[in-house]
mmCIF file of C-alpha atoms in Angstrom:
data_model
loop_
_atom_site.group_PDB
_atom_site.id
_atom_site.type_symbol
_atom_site.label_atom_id
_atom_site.label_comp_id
_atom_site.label_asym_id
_atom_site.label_seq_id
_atom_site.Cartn_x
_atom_site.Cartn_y
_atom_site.Cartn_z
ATOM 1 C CA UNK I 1 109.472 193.406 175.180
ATOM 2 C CA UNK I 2 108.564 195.289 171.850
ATOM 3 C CA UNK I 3 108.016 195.798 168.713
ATOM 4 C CA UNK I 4 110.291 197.434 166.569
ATOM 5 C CA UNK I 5 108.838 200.560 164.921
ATOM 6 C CA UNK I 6 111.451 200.296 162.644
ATOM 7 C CA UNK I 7 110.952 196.673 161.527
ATOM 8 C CA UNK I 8 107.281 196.725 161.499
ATOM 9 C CA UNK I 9 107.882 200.005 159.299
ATOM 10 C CA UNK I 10 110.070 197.832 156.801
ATOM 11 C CA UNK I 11 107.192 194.820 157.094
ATOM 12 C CA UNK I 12 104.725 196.832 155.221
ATOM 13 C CA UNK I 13 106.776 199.038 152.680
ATOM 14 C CA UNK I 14 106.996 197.966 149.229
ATOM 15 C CA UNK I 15 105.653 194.866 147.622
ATOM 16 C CA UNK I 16 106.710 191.052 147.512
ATOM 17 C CA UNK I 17 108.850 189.459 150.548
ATOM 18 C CA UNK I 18 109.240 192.706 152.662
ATOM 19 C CA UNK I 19 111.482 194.037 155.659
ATOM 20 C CA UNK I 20 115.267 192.981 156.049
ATOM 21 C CA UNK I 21 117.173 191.369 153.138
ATOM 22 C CA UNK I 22 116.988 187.359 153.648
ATOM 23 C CA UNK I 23 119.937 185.523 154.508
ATOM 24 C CA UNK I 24 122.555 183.613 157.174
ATOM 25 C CA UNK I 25 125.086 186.165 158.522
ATOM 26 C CA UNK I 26 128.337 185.144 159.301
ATOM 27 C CA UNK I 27 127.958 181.151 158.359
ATOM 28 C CA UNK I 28 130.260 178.955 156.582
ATOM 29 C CA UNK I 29 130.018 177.484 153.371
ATOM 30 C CA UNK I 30 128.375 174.049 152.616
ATOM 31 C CA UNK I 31 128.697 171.471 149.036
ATOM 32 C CA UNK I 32 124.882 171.836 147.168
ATOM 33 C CA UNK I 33 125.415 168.060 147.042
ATOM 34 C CA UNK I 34 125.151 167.417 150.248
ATOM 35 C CA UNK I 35 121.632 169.075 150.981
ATOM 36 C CA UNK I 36 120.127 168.813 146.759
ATOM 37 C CA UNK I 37 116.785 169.128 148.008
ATOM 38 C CA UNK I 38 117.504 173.199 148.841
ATOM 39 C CA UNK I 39 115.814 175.460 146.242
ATOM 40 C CA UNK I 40 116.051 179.556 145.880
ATOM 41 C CA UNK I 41 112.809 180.905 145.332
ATOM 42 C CA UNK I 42 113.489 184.577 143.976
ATOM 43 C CA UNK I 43 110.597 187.088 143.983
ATOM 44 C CA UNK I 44 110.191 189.804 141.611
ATOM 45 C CA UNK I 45 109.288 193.157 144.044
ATOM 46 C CA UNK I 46 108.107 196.485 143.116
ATOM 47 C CA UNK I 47 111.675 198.213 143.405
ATOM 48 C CA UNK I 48 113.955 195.014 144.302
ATOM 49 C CA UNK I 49 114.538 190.678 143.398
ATOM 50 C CA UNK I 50 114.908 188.945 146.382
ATOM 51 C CA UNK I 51 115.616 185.750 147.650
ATOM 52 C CA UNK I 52 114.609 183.195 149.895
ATOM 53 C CA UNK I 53 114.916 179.789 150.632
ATOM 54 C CA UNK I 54 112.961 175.944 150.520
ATOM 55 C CA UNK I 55 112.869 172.617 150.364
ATOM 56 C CA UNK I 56 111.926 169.593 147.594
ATOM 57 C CA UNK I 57 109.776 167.221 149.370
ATOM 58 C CA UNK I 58 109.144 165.532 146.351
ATOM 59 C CA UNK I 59 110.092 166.302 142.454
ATOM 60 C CA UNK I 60 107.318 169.170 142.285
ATOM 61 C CA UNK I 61 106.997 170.250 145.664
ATOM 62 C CA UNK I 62 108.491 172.995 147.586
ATOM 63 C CA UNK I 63 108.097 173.834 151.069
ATOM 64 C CA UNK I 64 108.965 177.662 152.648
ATOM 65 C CA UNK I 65 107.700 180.155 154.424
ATOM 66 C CA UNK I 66 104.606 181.988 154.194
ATOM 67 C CA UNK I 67 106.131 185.378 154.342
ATOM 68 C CA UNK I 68 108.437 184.423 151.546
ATOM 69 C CA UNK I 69 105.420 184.250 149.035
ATOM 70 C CA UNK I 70 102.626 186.497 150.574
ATOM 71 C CA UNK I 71 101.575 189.935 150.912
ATOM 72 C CA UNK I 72 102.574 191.162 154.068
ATOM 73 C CA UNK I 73 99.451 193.341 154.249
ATOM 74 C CA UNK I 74 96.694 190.918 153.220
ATOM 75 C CA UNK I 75 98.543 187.455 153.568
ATOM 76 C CA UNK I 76 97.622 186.297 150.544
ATOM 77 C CA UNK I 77 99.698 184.451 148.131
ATOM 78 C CA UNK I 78 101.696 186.371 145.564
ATOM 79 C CA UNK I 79 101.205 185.862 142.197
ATOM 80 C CA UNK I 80 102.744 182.676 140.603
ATOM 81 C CA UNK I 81 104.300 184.919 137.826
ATOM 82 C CA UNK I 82 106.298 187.151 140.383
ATOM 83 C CA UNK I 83 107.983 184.148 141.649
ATOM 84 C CA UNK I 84 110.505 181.449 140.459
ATOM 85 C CA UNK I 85 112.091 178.590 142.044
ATOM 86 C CA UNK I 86 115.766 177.222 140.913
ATOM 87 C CA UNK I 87 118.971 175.907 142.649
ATOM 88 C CA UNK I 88 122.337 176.326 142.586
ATOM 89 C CA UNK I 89 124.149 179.400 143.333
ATOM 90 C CA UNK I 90 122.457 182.934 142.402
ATOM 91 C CA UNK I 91 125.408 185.558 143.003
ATOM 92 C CA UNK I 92 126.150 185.310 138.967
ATOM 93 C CA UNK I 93 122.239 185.846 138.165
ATOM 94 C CA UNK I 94 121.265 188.188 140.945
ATOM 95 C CA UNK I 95 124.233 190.119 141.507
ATOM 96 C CA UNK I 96 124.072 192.251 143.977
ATOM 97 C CA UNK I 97 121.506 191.635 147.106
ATOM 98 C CA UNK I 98 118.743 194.073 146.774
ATOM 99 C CA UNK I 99 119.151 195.036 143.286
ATOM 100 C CA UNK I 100 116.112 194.617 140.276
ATOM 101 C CA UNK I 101 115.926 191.390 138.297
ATOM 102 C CA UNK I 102 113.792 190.691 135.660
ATOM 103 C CA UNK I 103 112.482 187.069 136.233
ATOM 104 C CA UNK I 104 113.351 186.429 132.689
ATOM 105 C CA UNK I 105 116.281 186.082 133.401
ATOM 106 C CA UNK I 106 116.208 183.563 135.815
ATOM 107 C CA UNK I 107 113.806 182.110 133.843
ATOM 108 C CA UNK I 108 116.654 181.604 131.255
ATOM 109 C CA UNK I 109 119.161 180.564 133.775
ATOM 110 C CA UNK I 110 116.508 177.143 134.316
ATOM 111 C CA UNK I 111 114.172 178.605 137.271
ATOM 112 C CA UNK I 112 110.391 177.510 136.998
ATOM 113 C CA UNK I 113 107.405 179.410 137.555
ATOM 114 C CA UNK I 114 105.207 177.547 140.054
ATOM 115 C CA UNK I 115 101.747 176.306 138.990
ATOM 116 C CA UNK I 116 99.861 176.776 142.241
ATOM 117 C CA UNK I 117 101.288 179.083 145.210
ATOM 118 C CA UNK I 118 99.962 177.949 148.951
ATOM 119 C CA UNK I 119 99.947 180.043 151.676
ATOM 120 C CA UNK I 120 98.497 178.650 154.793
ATOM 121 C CA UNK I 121 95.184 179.756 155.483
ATOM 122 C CA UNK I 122 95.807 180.801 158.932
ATOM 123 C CA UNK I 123 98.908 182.665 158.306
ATOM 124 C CA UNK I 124 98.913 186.076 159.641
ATOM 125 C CA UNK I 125 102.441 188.058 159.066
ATOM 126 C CA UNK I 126 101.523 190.265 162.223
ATOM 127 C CA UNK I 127 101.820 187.197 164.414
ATOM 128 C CA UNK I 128 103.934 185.110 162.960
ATOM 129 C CA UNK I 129 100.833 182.185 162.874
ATOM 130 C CA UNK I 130 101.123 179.671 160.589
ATOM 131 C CA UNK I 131 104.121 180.806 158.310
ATOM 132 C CA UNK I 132 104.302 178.038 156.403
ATOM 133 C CA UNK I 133 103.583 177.678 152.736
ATOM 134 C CA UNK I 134 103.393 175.206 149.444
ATOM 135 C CA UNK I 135 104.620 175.919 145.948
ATOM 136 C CA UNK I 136 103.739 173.149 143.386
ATOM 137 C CA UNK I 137 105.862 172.497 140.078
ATOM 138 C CA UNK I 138 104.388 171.828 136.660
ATOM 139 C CA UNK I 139 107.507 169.332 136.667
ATOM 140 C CA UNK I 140 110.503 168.995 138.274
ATOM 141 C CA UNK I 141 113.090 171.268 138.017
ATOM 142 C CA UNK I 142 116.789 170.391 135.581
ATOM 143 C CA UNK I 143 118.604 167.082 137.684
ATOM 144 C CA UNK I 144 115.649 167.193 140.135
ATOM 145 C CA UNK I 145 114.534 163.114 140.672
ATOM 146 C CA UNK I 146 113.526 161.770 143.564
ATOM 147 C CA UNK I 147 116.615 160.142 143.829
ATOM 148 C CA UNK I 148 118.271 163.435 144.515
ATOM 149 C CA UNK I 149 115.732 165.027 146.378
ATOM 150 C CA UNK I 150 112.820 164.983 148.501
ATOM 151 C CA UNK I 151 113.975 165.407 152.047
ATOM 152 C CA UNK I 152 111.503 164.099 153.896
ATOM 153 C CA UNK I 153 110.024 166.185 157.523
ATOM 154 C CA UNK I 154 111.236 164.749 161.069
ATOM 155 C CA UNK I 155 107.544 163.876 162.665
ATOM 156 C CA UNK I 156 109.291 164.577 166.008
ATOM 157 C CA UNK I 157 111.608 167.096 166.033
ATOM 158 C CA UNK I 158 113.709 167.117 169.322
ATOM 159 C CA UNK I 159 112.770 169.659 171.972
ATOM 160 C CA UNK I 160 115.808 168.836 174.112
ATOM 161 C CA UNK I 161 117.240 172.073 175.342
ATOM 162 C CA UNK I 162 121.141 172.331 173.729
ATOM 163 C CA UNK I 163 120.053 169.898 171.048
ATOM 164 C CA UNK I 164 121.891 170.724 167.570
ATOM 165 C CA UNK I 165 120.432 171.465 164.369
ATOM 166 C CA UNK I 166 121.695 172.967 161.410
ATOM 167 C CA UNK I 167 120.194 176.093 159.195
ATOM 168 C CA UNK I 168 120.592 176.616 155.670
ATOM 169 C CA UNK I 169 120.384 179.256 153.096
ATOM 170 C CA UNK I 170 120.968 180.939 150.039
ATOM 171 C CA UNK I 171 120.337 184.823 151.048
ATOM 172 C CA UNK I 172 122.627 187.403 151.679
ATOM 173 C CA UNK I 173 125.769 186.597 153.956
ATOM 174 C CA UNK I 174 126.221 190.505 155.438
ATOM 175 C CA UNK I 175 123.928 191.910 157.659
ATOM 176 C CA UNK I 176 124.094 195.179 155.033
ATOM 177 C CA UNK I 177 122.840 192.672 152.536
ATOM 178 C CA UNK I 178 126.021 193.781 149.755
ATOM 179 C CA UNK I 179 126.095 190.384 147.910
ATOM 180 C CA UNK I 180 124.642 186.822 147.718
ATOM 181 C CA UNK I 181 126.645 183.820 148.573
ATOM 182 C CA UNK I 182 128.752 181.580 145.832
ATOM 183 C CA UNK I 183 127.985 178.626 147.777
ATOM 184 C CA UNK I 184 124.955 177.092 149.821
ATOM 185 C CA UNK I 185 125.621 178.642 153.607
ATOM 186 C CA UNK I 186 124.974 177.266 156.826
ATOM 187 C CA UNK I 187 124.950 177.919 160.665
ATOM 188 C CA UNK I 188 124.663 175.527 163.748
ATOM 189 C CA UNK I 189 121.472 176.102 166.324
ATOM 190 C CA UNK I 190 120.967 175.348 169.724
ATOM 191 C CA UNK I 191 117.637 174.450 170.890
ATOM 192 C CA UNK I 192 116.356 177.049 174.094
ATOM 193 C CA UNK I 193 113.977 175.816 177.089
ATOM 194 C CA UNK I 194 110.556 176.708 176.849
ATOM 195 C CA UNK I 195 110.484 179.595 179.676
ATOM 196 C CA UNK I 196 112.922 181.331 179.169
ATOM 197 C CA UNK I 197 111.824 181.600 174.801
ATOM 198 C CA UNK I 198 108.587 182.788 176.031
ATOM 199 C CA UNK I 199 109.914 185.267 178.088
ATOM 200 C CA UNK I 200 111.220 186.764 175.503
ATOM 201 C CA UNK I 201 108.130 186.302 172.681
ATOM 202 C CA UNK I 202 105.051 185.425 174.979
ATOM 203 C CA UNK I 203 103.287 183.630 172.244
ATOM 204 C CA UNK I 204 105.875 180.945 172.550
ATOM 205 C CA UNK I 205 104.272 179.440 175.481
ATOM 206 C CA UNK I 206 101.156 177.832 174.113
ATOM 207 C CA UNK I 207 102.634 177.050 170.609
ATOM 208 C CA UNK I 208 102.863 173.363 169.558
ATOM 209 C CA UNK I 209 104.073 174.086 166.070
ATOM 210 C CA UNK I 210 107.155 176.308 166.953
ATOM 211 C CA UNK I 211 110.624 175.573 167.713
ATOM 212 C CA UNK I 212 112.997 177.993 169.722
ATOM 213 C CA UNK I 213 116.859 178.092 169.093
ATOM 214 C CA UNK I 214 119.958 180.031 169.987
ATOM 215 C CA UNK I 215 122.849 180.780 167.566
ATOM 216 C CA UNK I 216 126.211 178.932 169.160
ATOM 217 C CA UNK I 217 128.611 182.024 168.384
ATOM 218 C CA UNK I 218 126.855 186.037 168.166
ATOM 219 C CA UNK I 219 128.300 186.116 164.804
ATOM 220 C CA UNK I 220 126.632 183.997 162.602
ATOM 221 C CA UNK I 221 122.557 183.534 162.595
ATOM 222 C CA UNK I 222 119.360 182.784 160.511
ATOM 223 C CA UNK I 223 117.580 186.278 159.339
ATOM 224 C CA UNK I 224 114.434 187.455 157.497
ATOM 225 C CA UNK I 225 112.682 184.034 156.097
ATOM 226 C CA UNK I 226 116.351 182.380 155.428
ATOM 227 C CA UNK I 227 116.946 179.872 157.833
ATOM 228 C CA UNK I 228 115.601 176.046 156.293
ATOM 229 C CA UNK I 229 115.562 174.041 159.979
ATOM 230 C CA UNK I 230 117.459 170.419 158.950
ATOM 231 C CA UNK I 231 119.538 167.420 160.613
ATOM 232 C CA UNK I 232 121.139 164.886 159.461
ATOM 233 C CA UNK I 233 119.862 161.227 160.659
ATOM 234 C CA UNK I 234 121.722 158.207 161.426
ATOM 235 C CA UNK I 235 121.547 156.281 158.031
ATOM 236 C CA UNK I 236 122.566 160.220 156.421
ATOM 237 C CA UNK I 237 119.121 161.150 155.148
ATOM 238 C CA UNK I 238 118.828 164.688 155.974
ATOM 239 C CA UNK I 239 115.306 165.268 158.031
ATOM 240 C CA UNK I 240 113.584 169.034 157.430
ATOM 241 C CA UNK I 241 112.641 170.595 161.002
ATOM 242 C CA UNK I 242 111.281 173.385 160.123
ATOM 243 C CA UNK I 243 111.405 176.950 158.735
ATOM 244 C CA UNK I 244 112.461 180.333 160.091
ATOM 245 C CA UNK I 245 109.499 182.421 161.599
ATOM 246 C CA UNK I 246 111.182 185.235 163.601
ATOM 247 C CA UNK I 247 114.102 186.813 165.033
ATOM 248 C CA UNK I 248 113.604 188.186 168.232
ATOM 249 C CA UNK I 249 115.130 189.814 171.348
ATOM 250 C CA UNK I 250 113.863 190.906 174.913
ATOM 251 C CA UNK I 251 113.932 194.278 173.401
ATOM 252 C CA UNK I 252 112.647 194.274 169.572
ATOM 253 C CA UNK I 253 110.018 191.577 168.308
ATOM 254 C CA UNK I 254 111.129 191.325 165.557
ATOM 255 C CA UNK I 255 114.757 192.311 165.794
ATOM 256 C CA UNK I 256 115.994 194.764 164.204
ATOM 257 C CA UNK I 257 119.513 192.849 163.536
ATOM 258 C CA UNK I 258 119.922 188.856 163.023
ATOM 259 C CA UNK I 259 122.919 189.121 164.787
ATOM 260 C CA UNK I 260 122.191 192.007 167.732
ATOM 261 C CA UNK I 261 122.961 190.647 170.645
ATOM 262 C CA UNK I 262 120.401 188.290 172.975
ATOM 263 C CA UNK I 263 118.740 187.459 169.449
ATOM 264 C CA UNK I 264 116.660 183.952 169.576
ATOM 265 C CA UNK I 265 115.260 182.217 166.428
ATOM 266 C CA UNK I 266 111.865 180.848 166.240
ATOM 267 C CA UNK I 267 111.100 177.854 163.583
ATOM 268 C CA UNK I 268 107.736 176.794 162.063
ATOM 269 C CA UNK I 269 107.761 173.101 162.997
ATOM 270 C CA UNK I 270 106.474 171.632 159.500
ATOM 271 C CA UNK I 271 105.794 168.126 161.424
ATOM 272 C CA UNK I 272 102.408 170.219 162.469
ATOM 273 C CA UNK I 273 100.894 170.352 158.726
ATOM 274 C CA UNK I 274 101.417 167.124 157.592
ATOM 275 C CA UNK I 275 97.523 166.601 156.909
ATOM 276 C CA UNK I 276 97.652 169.973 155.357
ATOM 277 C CA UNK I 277 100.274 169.231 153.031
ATOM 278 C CA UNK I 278 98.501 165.806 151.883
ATOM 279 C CA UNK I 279 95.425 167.843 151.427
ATOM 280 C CA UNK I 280 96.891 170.505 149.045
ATOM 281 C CA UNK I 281 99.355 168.144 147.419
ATOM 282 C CA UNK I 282 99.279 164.842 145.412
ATOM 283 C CA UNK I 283 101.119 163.634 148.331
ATOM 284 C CA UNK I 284 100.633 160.948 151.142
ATOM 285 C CA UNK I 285 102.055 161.170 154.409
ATOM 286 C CA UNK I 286 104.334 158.227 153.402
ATOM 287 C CA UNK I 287 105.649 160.404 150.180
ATOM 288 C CA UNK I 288 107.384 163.065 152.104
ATOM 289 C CA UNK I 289 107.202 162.176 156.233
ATOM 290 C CA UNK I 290 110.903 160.723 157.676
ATOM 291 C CA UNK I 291 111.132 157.139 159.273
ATOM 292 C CA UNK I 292 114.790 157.339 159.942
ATOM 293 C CA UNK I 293 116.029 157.450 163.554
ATOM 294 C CA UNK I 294 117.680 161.064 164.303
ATOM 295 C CA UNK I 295 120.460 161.581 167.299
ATOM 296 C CA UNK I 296 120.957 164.922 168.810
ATOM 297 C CA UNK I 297 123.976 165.490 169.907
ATOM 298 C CA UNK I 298 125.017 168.675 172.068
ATOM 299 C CA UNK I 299 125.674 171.904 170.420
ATOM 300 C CA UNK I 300 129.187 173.214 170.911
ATOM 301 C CA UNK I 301 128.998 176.700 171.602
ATOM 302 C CA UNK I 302 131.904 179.174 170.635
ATOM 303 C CA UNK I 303 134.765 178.994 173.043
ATOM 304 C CA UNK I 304 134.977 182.726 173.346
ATOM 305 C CA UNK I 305 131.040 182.653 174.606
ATOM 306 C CA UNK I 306 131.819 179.849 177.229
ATOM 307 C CA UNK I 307 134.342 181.739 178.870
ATOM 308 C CA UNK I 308 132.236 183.253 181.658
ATOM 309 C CA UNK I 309 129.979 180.662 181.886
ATOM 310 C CA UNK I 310 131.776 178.865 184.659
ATOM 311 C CA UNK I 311 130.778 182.328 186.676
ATOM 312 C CA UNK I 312 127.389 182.136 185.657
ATOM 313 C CA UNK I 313 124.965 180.737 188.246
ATOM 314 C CA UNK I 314 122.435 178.275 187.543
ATOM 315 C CA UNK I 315 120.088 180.228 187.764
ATOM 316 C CA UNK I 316 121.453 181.704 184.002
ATOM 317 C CA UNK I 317 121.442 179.123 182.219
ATOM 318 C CA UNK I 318 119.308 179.035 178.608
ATOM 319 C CA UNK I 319 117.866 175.929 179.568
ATOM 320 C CA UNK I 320 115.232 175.278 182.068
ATOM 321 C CA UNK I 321 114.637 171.279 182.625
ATOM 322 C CA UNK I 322 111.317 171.728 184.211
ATOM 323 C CA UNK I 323 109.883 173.719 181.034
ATOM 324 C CA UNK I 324 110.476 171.108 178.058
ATOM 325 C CA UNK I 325 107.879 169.198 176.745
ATOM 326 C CA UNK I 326 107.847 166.261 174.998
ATOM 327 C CA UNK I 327 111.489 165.439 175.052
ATOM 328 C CA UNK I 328 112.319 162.781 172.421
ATOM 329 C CA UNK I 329 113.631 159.992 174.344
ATOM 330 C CA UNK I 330 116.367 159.612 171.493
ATOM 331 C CA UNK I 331 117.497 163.062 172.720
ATOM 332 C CA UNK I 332 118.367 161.735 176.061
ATOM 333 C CA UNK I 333 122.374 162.526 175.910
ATOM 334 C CA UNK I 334 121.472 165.962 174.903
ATOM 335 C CA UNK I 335 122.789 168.021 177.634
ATOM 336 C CA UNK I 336 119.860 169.742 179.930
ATOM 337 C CA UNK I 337 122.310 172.602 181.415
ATOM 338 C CA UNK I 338 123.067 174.530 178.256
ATOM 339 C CA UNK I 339 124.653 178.035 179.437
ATOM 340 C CA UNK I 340 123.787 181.272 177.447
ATOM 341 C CA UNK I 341 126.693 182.344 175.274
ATOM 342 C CA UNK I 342 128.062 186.310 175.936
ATOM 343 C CA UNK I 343 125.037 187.602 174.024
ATOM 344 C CA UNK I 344 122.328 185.878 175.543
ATOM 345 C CA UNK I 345 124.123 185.706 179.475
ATOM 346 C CA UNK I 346 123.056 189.649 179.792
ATOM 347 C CA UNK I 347 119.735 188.657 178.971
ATOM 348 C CA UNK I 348 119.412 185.806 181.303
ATOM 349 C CA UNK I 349 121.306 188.303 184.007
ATOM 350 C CA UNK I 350 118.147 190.256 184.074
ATOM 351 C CA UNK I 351 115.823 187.622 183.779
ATOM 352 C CA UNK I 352 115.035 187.588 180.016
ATOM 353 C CA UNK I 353 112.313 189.707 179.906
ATOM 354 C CA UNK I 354 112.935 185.879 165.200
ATOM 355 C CA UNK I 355 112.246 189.036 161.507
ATOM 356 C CA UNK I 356 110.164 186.932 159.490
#
């Protein structure tokens, strides 16, 4: 394993959100409707506007990443006036990914200008500690109520090797980051075992607030700060997981390429700042913490990955039974045996050794 001269070159050049254009590569399109708590937060960079993505927990409340909103080089929160949060699509206000914006602009086109920016206090963009971060509204943003948003964080998100979550985002869609999307985009994840996650980022093993997936065909993943963690529960509230910390490979921490083969997402669980966010918020636990009931079924992986996994020997499989933790109980029909699809069976072949 190492790190990638060339990202970590990108990670400190410039000013704002740094390093490879945000976005989902290769995902499909999904209704606003159906996830209305998903905000763009656009921030205004020395040479460039870009975009990332987070989440309503309430009317005034936003929760992203930490390298979204900080200074790569001191970790510090931007400044509230270089960033604006909205929703809806951006490709008519943005144009294309990459390209200067003056936050009037958006301003016009209904984005707000946060009143307090949060980054956590023991976020550190070198290792990926604690990305998590907190804007606060002066008031809700146009048709934002609590009826129509506010997801609310799953306490216990399931650990369950194969278990399926959804990520969402509004960042580019290429991985040469031409154009941003029309339409909210999405992806389907496939939770990884323990051991074989830390074998490829060694931090991974004593982490409680992290969360390591597997894209279910090579060409469509999370990249750079875009990837908002959700599923779905039973009574079809939507539950927030987490938020996307890194891209990695056995080869490149962080990858140089979402979608380069072997590459393996790591989430920042937000169930692990719950007393933070009551602290910095007007918020109680109650406010903005899911009591729904949450079923995880197996993720189907491409059909055109599978087809040498029926050669494959145990012994590569992504999961590892022994390693999980903490397996919600509710996760039970999960399966435990999840094989590697084509891009990540080479890595398990030689014993396995995500961007922000």
């Amino acid at each position: 394993m190492k790190f990638s001269a060339v990202a970590l070159a990108l990670a400190t050049a410039g000013s704002g959100v740094y390093g490879l254009e945000k976005r989902i590569v290769g995902g499909s399109a999904v209704s606003s409707s159906a996830f209305s708590f998903v905000t763009n937060i656009v921030i205004d960079g020395d040479s460039s506007t870009l975009v990332c993505t987070g989440a309503l927990i309430s009317p005034t409340v936003v929760i992203t990443s930490a390298y979204c909103v900080a200074d790569p080089i001191s970790n510090k929160a931007l400044a509230s006036n270089r960033i604006a949060v909205g929703q809806g699509k951006i490709s008519s206000i943005l144009g294309s990914a990459g390209s200067k914006v003056e936050l009037t602009k958006v301003l016009a086109a209904g984005y707000a200008i946060p009143q307090t920016v949060n980054v956590h206090p023991g976020y550190n963009s070198i290792a990926y500690s604690d990305n998590v971060a907190v804007l606060v509204l002066e008031k809700p943003l146009v048709n934002a109520t609590s009826a129509n948003v506010g997801a609310k964080i799953i306490k216990k998100p399931s650990t369950t090797a194969n278990a399926a979550y959804t990520a969402v985002g509004w960042g580019a869609t290429s991985n040469d980051g031409a154009s941003y999307p029309n339409q909210l985009q999405q992806t389907t994840l496939a939770v990884g075992s323990k051991s074989v996650c830390s074998d490829i980022w060694a931090p991974y093993t004593n982490l409680t607030n992290s969360l390591c997936l597997a894209p279910t065909k090579p060409s469509s993943n999370v990249c750079s700060g875009d990837g908002l963690l959700v599923k779905v529960a039973t009574d079809q509230s939507v539950g927030l997981a987490g938020i996307l910390n890194l891209v990695a490979t056995e080869d490149d921490v962080p990858a140089v390429k979402c979608t380069e083969e072997g590459a393996v997402d790591f989430f920042t669980t937000f169930s692990n700042y719950i007393a933070w966010l009551t602290q910095i918020t007007p918020l109680k636990e109650s406010d903005f913490v899911s009591t729904a009931s949450f079923s995880y079924d197996s993720a189907d992986i491409d059909a055109d990955d599978q087809s040498s996994s029926d050669s494959e020997s145990d012994s590569d499989s992504f999961s590892d039974e022994s390693s999980l933790d903490d397996v919600d109980s509710e996760s039970s029909d999960a399966s435990r045996n999840f094989k590697l699809a084509a891009p990540l069976v080479a890595m398990a072949s030689v014993a396995f050794g995500a961007l922000f």
